[in-house]
Short mmCIF file of C-alpha atoms and ligand atoms in Angstrom, two decimals:
data_model
loop_
_atom_site.label_atom_id
_atom_site.label_comp_id
_atom_site.label_asym_id
_atom_site.label_seq_id
_atom_site.Cartn_x
_atom_site.Cartn_y
_atom_site.Cartn_z
CA MET A 1 153.89 -81.88 -4.71
CA ALA A 2 154.13 -83.53 -1.30
CA ASN A 3 151.71 -82.25 1.30
CA ASN A 4 153.87 -79.64 3.01
CA ALA A 5 151.66 -76.63 2.32
CA GLY A 6 152.04 -74.14 5.17
CA ARG A 7 155.31 -75.71 6.36
CA VAL A 8 158.43 -73.57 6.59
CA ALA A 9 162.11 -74.53 6.28
CA ILE A 10 165.27 -72.62 7.12
CA VAL A 11 168.23 -73.79 5.02
CA SER A 12 171.57 -72.59 6.39
CA GLY A 13 174.22 -72.35 3.69
CA GLY A 14 171.51 -71.89 1.08
CA SER A 15 174.09 -70.01 -1.00
CA GLY A 16 176.17 -73.22 -1.24
CA GLY A 17 175.83 -76.35 -3.34
CA ILE A 18 173.93 -78.75 -1.08
CA GLY A 19 171.98 -75.89 0.53
CA LYS A 20 170.75 -74.63 -2.83
CA ALA A 21 169.63 -78.06 -4.02
CA SER A 22 167.92 -78.68 -0.67
CA ALA A 23 166.08 -75.35 -0.78
CA VAL A 24 164.84 -75.95 -4.32
CA ARG A 25 163.79 -79.52 -3.54
CA LEU A 26 161.92 -78.51 -0.36
CA ALA A 27 160.15 -75.74 -2.28
CA ALA A 28 159.08 -78.29 -4.92
CA ASP A 29 157.71 -80.37 -2.02
CA GLY A 30 155.60 -77.43 -0.81
CA PHE A 31 157.77 -75.69 1.80
CA SER A 32 158.31 -71.96 2.10
CA VAL A 33 162.05 -71.45 2.52
CA VAL A 34 164.41 -69.06 4.29
CA VAL A 35 167.67 -69.17 2.31
CA HIS A 36 170.59 -68.35 4.60
CA TYR A 37 174.03 -67.18 3.42
CA ALA A 38 177.26 -65.79 4.90
CA ASN A 39 179.19 -63.97 2.16
CA GLY A 40 177.29 -65.16 -0.89
CA LYS A 41 174.22 -62.91 -0.93
CA ASP A 42 174.08 -63.03 -4.74
CA ARG A 43 174.17 -66.84 -4.71
CA ALA A 44 171.46 -66.89 -2.02
CA GLU A 45 169.32 -64.68 -4.22
CA GLU A 46 169.90 -67.09 -7.12
CA THR A 47 168.69 -69.90 -4.85
CA ALA A 48 165.60 -67.84 -3.94
CA SER A 49 164.90 -67.27 -7.66
CA ALA A 50 165.24 -71.02 -8.30
CA VAL A 51 162.78 -71.66 -5.45
CA ALA A 52 160.33 -69.24 -7.06
CA ARG A 53 160.75 -71.05 -10.40
CA ALA A 54 159.94 -74.32 -8.57
CA GLY A 55 156.67 -72.69 -7.48
CA GLY A 56 157.74 -71.91 -3.92
CA ARG A 57 158.18 -68.83 -1.74
CA ALA A 58 161.60 -67.81 -0.40
CA ILE A 59 163.37 -65.00 1.40
CA VAL A 60 167.10 -64.61 2.01
CA ALA A 61 168.74 -63.86 5.37
CA GLY A 62 172.47 -63.55 6.09
CA GLY A 63 174.94 -63.95 8.93
CA ASP A 64 177.77 -65.91 10.52
CA VAL A 65 176.38 -69.22 11.68
CA ALA A 66 178.40 -69.04 14.90
CA ASP A 67 176.86 -65.66 15.83
CA GLU A 68 173.82 -66.37 17.97
CA ALA A 69 172.24 -62.93 17.50
CA ALA A 70 172.56 -63.11 13.71
CA MET A 71 171.07 -66.61 13.66
CA ALA A 72 168.21 -65.59 15.99
CA ALA A 73 167.47 -62.89 13.41
CA VAL A 74 167.22 -65.58 10.71
CA PHE A 75 164.61 -67.44 12.79
CA ASP A 76 162.84 -64.09 13.44
CA ALA A 77 162.71 -63.51 9.68
CA ALA A 78 161.04 -66.92 9.23
CA ASP A 79 158.46 -66.04 11.91
CA ARG A 80 157.77 -62.62 10.42
CA GLU A 81 157.53 -63.72 6.81
CA PHE A 82 156.04 -67.20 7.06
CA GLY A 83 154.65 -67.53 10.63
CA GLY A 84 157.12 -70.04 12.16
CA VAL A 85 159.66 -72.78 11.46
CA ASP A 86 159.03 -76.52 10.92
CA VAL A 87 162.30 -77.75 9.46
CA VAL A 88 165.91 -76.62 9.85
CA VAL A 89 168.42 -77.92 7.30
CA HIS A 90 171.83 -76.91 8.57
CA THR A 91 174.31 -77.25 5.70
CA ALA A 92 176.63 -74.29 6.43
CA GLY A 93 180.17 -75.46 7.00
CA ILE A 94 183.81 -75.20 5.93
CA MET A 95 186.51 -77.76 5.09
CA PRO A 96 190.10 -76.44 5.15
CA LEU A 97 192.45 -79.41 4.78
CA ALA A 98 195.98 -79.98 6.06
CA PRO A 99 197.83 -82.74 7.91
CA VAL A 100 197.67 -82.44 11.68
CA ALA A 101 201.40 -81.69 11.82
CA GLN A 102 200.97 -78.67 9.56
CA MET A 103 197.54 -77.12 10.21
CA SER A 104 197.70 -73.76 11.97
CA LEU A 105 195.72 -73.51 15.18
CA ASP A 106 194.00 -70.42 13.78
CA THR A 107 192.60 -72.58 10.99
CA PHE A 108 191.69 -75.31 13.47
CA ASP A 109 189.82 -72.76 15.60
CA ARG A 110 187.99 -71.40 12.55
CA VAL A 111 186.82 -74.91 11.58
CA GLN A 112 185.56 -75.65 15.09
CA ARG A 113 183.91 -72.24 15.41
CA THR A 114 181.98 -72.58 12.16
CA ASN A 115 181.23 -76.29 12.19
CA VAL A 116 180.81 -77.04 15.92
CA ARG A 117 179.73 -73.74 17.51
CA GLY A 118 177.71 -72.97 14.36
CA THR A 119 175.82 -76.25 14.69
CA PHE A 120 175.32 -75.70 18.42
CA VAL A 121 173.90 -72.21 17.82
CA ILE A 122 171.55 -73.40 15.06
CA ASP A 123 170.46 -76.51 16.99
CA GLN A 124 169.84 -74.49 20.17
CA LEU A 125 167.57 -72.08 18.30
CA ALA A 126 165.91 -74.97 16.48
CA ALA A 127 165.28 -76.83 19.76
CA GLN A 128 163.65 -73.71 21.17
CA ARG A 129 161.67 -72.65 18.13
CA VAL A 130 160.88 -75.49 15.68
CA ARG A 131 157.18 -76.34 15.83
CA ASN A 132 156.08 -79.77 17.04
CA GLY A 133 156.01 -82.23 14.16
CA GLY A 134 159.19 -80.74 12.69
CA ALA A 135 162.66 -81.92 11.76
CA ILE A 136 166.24 -80.78 12.41
CA ILE A 137 168.80 -81.99 9.86
CA ASN A 138 172.50 -81.48 10.54
CA PHE A 139 175.44 -82.22 8.24
CA SER A 140 178.32 -84.54 9.03
CA THR A 141 180.56 -86.26 6.46
CA SER A 142 181.41 -89.83 5.44
CA VAL A 143 185.02 -88.92 6.26
CA THR A 144 184.19 -89.68 9.91
CA ARG A 145 184.28 -93.34 8.74
CA LEU A 146 187.03 -93.10 6.12
CA GLN A 147 190.07 -91.79 8.04
CA ILE A 148 191.53 -89.83 5.09
CA PRO A 149 194.79 -87.98 5.83
CA SER A 150 194.49 -84.15 5.98
CA TYR A 151 190.84 -84.23 7.09
CA GLY A 152 191.69 -84.28 10.84
CA ALA A 153 190.33 -80.90 11.95
CA TYR A 154 187.27 -81.21 9.73
CA ALA A 155 186.45 -84.81 10.72
CA ALA A 156 186.89 -83.88 14.40
CA SER A 157 184.35 -81.07 13.96
CA LYS A 158 181.89 -83.40 12.26
CA GLY A 159 182.34 -86.04 14.96
CA ALA A 160 181.12 -83.35 17.34
CA VAL A 161 178.16 -82.63 15.04
CA GLU A 162 177.19 -86.32 15.12
CA ALA A 163 177.38 -86.46 18.94
CA LEU A 164 175.28 -83.31 19.29
CA THR A 165 172.70 -84.64 16.82
CA LEU A 166 172.23 -87.94 18.65
CA ILE A 167 171.84 -86.27 22.05
CA LEU A 168 169.49 -83.51 20.88
CA ALA A 169 167.18 -86.15 19.38
CA ARG A 170 166.80 -87.68 22.86
CA GLU A 171 166.41 -84.29 24.57
CA LEU A 172 163.39 -83.45 22.41
CA ARG A 173 161.32 -86.34 23.77
CA GLY A 174 157.62 -85.51 23.62
CA ARG A 175 157.93 -82.83 20.92
CA ASP A 176 157.54 -85.06 17.83
CA ILE A 177 160.65 -83.44 16.32
CA THR A 178 163.15 -85.66 14.52
CA VAL A 179 166.87 -84.83 14.71
CA ASN A 180 169.25 -86.53 12.28
CA ALA A 181 172.56 -85.91 10.55
CA ILE A 182 173.29 -86.59 6.89
CA ALA A 183 176.88 -87.69 6.26
CA PRO A 184 177.48 -87.22 2.52
CA GLY A 185 180.34 -88.74 0.61
CA PRO A 186 182.22 -86.67 -1.95
CA THR A 187 179.66 -84.39 -3.59
CA ALA A 188 180.21 -82.11 -6.57
CA THR A 189 180.07 -78.67 -4.90
CA PRO A 190 182.59 -75.81 -4.44
CA LEU A 191 183.53 -77.18 -1.00
CA PHE A 192 184.62 -80.48 -2.58
CA PHE A 193 186.44 -79.11 -5.65
CA GLU A 194 188.46 -76.42 -3.83
CA GLY A 195 192.20 -77.15 -4.05
CA LYS A 196 191.84 -80.63 -5.67
CA THR A 197 193.66 -81.71 -8.84
CA GLN A 198 191.78 -83.45 -11.67
CA GLN A 199 193.64 -86.63 -10.77
CA ALA A 200 192.51 -86.42 -7.14
CA ILE A 201 188.92 -85.79 -8.26
CA GLU A 202 188.98 -88.88 -10.51
CA GLN A 203 190.51 -91.04 -7.79
CA ILE A 204 187.92 -89.95 -5.23
CA SER A 205 185.06 -90.38 -7.74
CA GLY A 206 186.02 -94.06 -8.03
CA MET A 207 185.82 -94.73 -4.29
CA ASN A 208 182.16 -95.78 -4.38
CA PRO A 209 180.66 -98.67 -6.39
CA MET A 210 178.57 -96.25 -8.46
CA GLY A 211 181.84 -94.83 -9.80
CA ARG A 212 180.88 -91.17 -9.73
CA LEU A 213 180.72 -88.15 -7.44
CA GLY A 214 177.46 -87.50 -5.64
CA THR A 215 175.44 -84.52 -6.79
CA ALA A 216 173.86 -81.92 -4.54
CA GLU A 217 170.49 -83.24 -5.78
CA ASP A 218 171.39 -86.76 -4.55
CA ILE A 219 171.82 -85.30 -1.07
CA ALA A 220 168.69 -83.13 -1.32
CA GLU A 221 166.69 -86.32 -1.92
CA THR A 222 167.59 -87.48 1.61
CA VAL A 223 166.94 -83.99 3.01
CA ALA A 224 163.43 -84.11 1.52
CA PHE A 225 162.87 -87.58 3.00
CA LEU A 226 163.91 -86.48 6.50
CA ALA A 227 162.04 -83.17 6.24
CA GLY A 228 158.82 -84.81 5.10
CA PRO A 229 157.76 -88.45 5.27
CA ALA A 230 160.54 -89.96 7.43
CA ARG A 231 158.90 -89.55 10.83
CA TRP A 232 160.34 -92.82 12.18
CA VAL A 233 163.97 -92.02 11.36
CA ASN A 234 165.21 -90.21 14.46
CA GLY A 235 168.53 -89.76 16.24
CA GLN A 236 170.53 -91.27 13.37
CA VAL A 237 173.48 -90.46 11.15
CA LEU A 238 172.61 -91.34 7.53
CA TYR A 239 175.63 -92.05 5.33
CA VAL A 240 174.63 -90.89 1.85
CA ASN A 241 177.56 -91.72 -0.38
CA GLY A 242 176.74 -94.24 -3.12
CA GLY A 243 178.25 -97.01 -1.02
CA ALA A 244 181.70 -95.50 -0.34
CA ALA A 245 181.67 -96.22 3.38
N1 NAP B 301 180.56 -81.40 -0.82
C1 NAP B 301 180.98 -82.48 -0.20
O1 NAP B 301 181.71 -83.30 -0.78
C2 NAP B 301 180.56 -82.75 1.21
C3 NAP B 301 180.85 -84.04 1.72
C4 NAP B 301 180.48 -84.30 3.05
C5 NAP B 301 179.88 -83.34 3.81
N2 NAP B 301 179.61 -82.11 3.28
C6 NAP B 301 178.97 -81.13 4.18
O2 NAP B 301 177.80 -80.65 3.55
C7 NAP B 301 177.58 -79.30 3.95
C8 NAP B 301 177.34 -78.43 2.72
O3 NAP B 301 178.50 -78.47 1.93
P1 NAP B 301 178.56 -77.93 0.41
O4 NAP B 301 179.35 -78.93 -0.33
O5 NAP B 301 177.21 -77.53 -0.04
O6 NAP B 301 179.49 -76.65 0.64
P2 NAP B 301 179.56 -75.22 -0.12
O7 NAP B 301 178.98 -75.32 -1.49
O8 NAP B 301 180.97 -74.78 0.05
O9 NAP B 301 178.61 -74.32 0.78
C9 NAP B 301 178.96 -74.03 2.10
C10 NAP B 301 177.95 -73.07 2.69
O10 NAP B 301 178.32 -72.77 4.03
C11 NAP B 301 178.20 -71.39 4.23
N3 NAP B 301 179.12 -70.94 5.27
C12 NAP B 301 180.47 -71.14 5.34
N4 NAP B 301 180.96 -70.55 6.44
C13 NAP B 301 179.91 -69.96 7.07
C14 NAP B 301 179.77 -69.21 8.27
N5 NAP B 301 180.81 -68.93 9.08
N6 NAP B 301 178.54 -68.76 8.60
C15 NAP B 301 177.48 -69.05 7.82
N7 NAP B 301 177.54 -69.76 6.69
C16 NAP B 301 178.75 -70.22 6.33
C17 NAP B 301 178.55 -70.77 2.87
O11 NAP B 301 178.01 -69.46 2.81
P3 NAP B 301 178.55 -68.31 1.76
O12 NAP B 301 178.96 -69.04 0.49
O13 NAP B 301 177.36 -67.44 1.59
O14 NAP B 301 179.69 -67.63 2.42
C18 NAP B 301 177.86 -71.75 1.92
O15 NAP B 301 176.50 -71.42 1.77
C19 NAP B 301 178.79 -78.88 4.79
O16 NAP B 301 178.46 -78.94 6.16
C20 NAP B 301 179.83 -79.92 4.44
O17 NAP B 301 180.74 -80.12 5.50
C21 NAP B 301 179.94 -81.80 2.01
#
């Protein structure tokens, strides 16, 4: 176990694929974990049970990531239960797909509210409350480099996440807090599989030289690196995609 005893992580979207793997991996590395969810309380509780099996401590806390009061309550829960916050892993996000010509503006607004406002809310709280020596890890996507049709609204939201990440890293000068974004390639989680045919899945799996989809555990490996030993990686977007882009 890495030497993270006494350190505390909040994982937003801990009820989802990458969030669950990140929570379990951080617990195995010694972190206590707040597992956040929106609608998937049962899945968050499964994540908390998996953390316990990995030898860690976890609580669950819910709420819309774009709701600042609900997210402040998640940070409060970390303070109350574990005494503070060292690392924020912000995986919560959505990916409705449609060509620009066809996407409804209601859907566009929902994507921006969850992915952009949600990241701003989480990062604002993290900037105020993460202890010195900590890490803030946002989530972008390799699609910002790949220009795939139908990803317009989503890629636009993640472009905003990247910009926010790079600026927040510079704003936290003097705090010894790293701020980075992970930009995964296609990763085998519900967000990726939703609405895709088997043929599309096979075609996308072949886009990288490894010839397979990423797993949530592949991504959690980079989360653990940024949350723990990677103190000299700061203000960067890390493309974690098996070489796809
Ligand atoms: N999977 C991929 O191929 C891939 C590729 C590139 C980037 N990413 C990025 O990686 C991150 C994690 O994705 P994933 O694949 O793990 O997705 P996932 O399995 O679908 O999980 C998404 C998580 O986001 C939460 N969430 C959604 N809307 C929310 C809201 N309004 N408020 C709070 N939480 C909300 C969900 O909570 P509930 O389930 O509890 O409602 C769930 O925990 C996302 O930011 C995604 O854009 C994923």
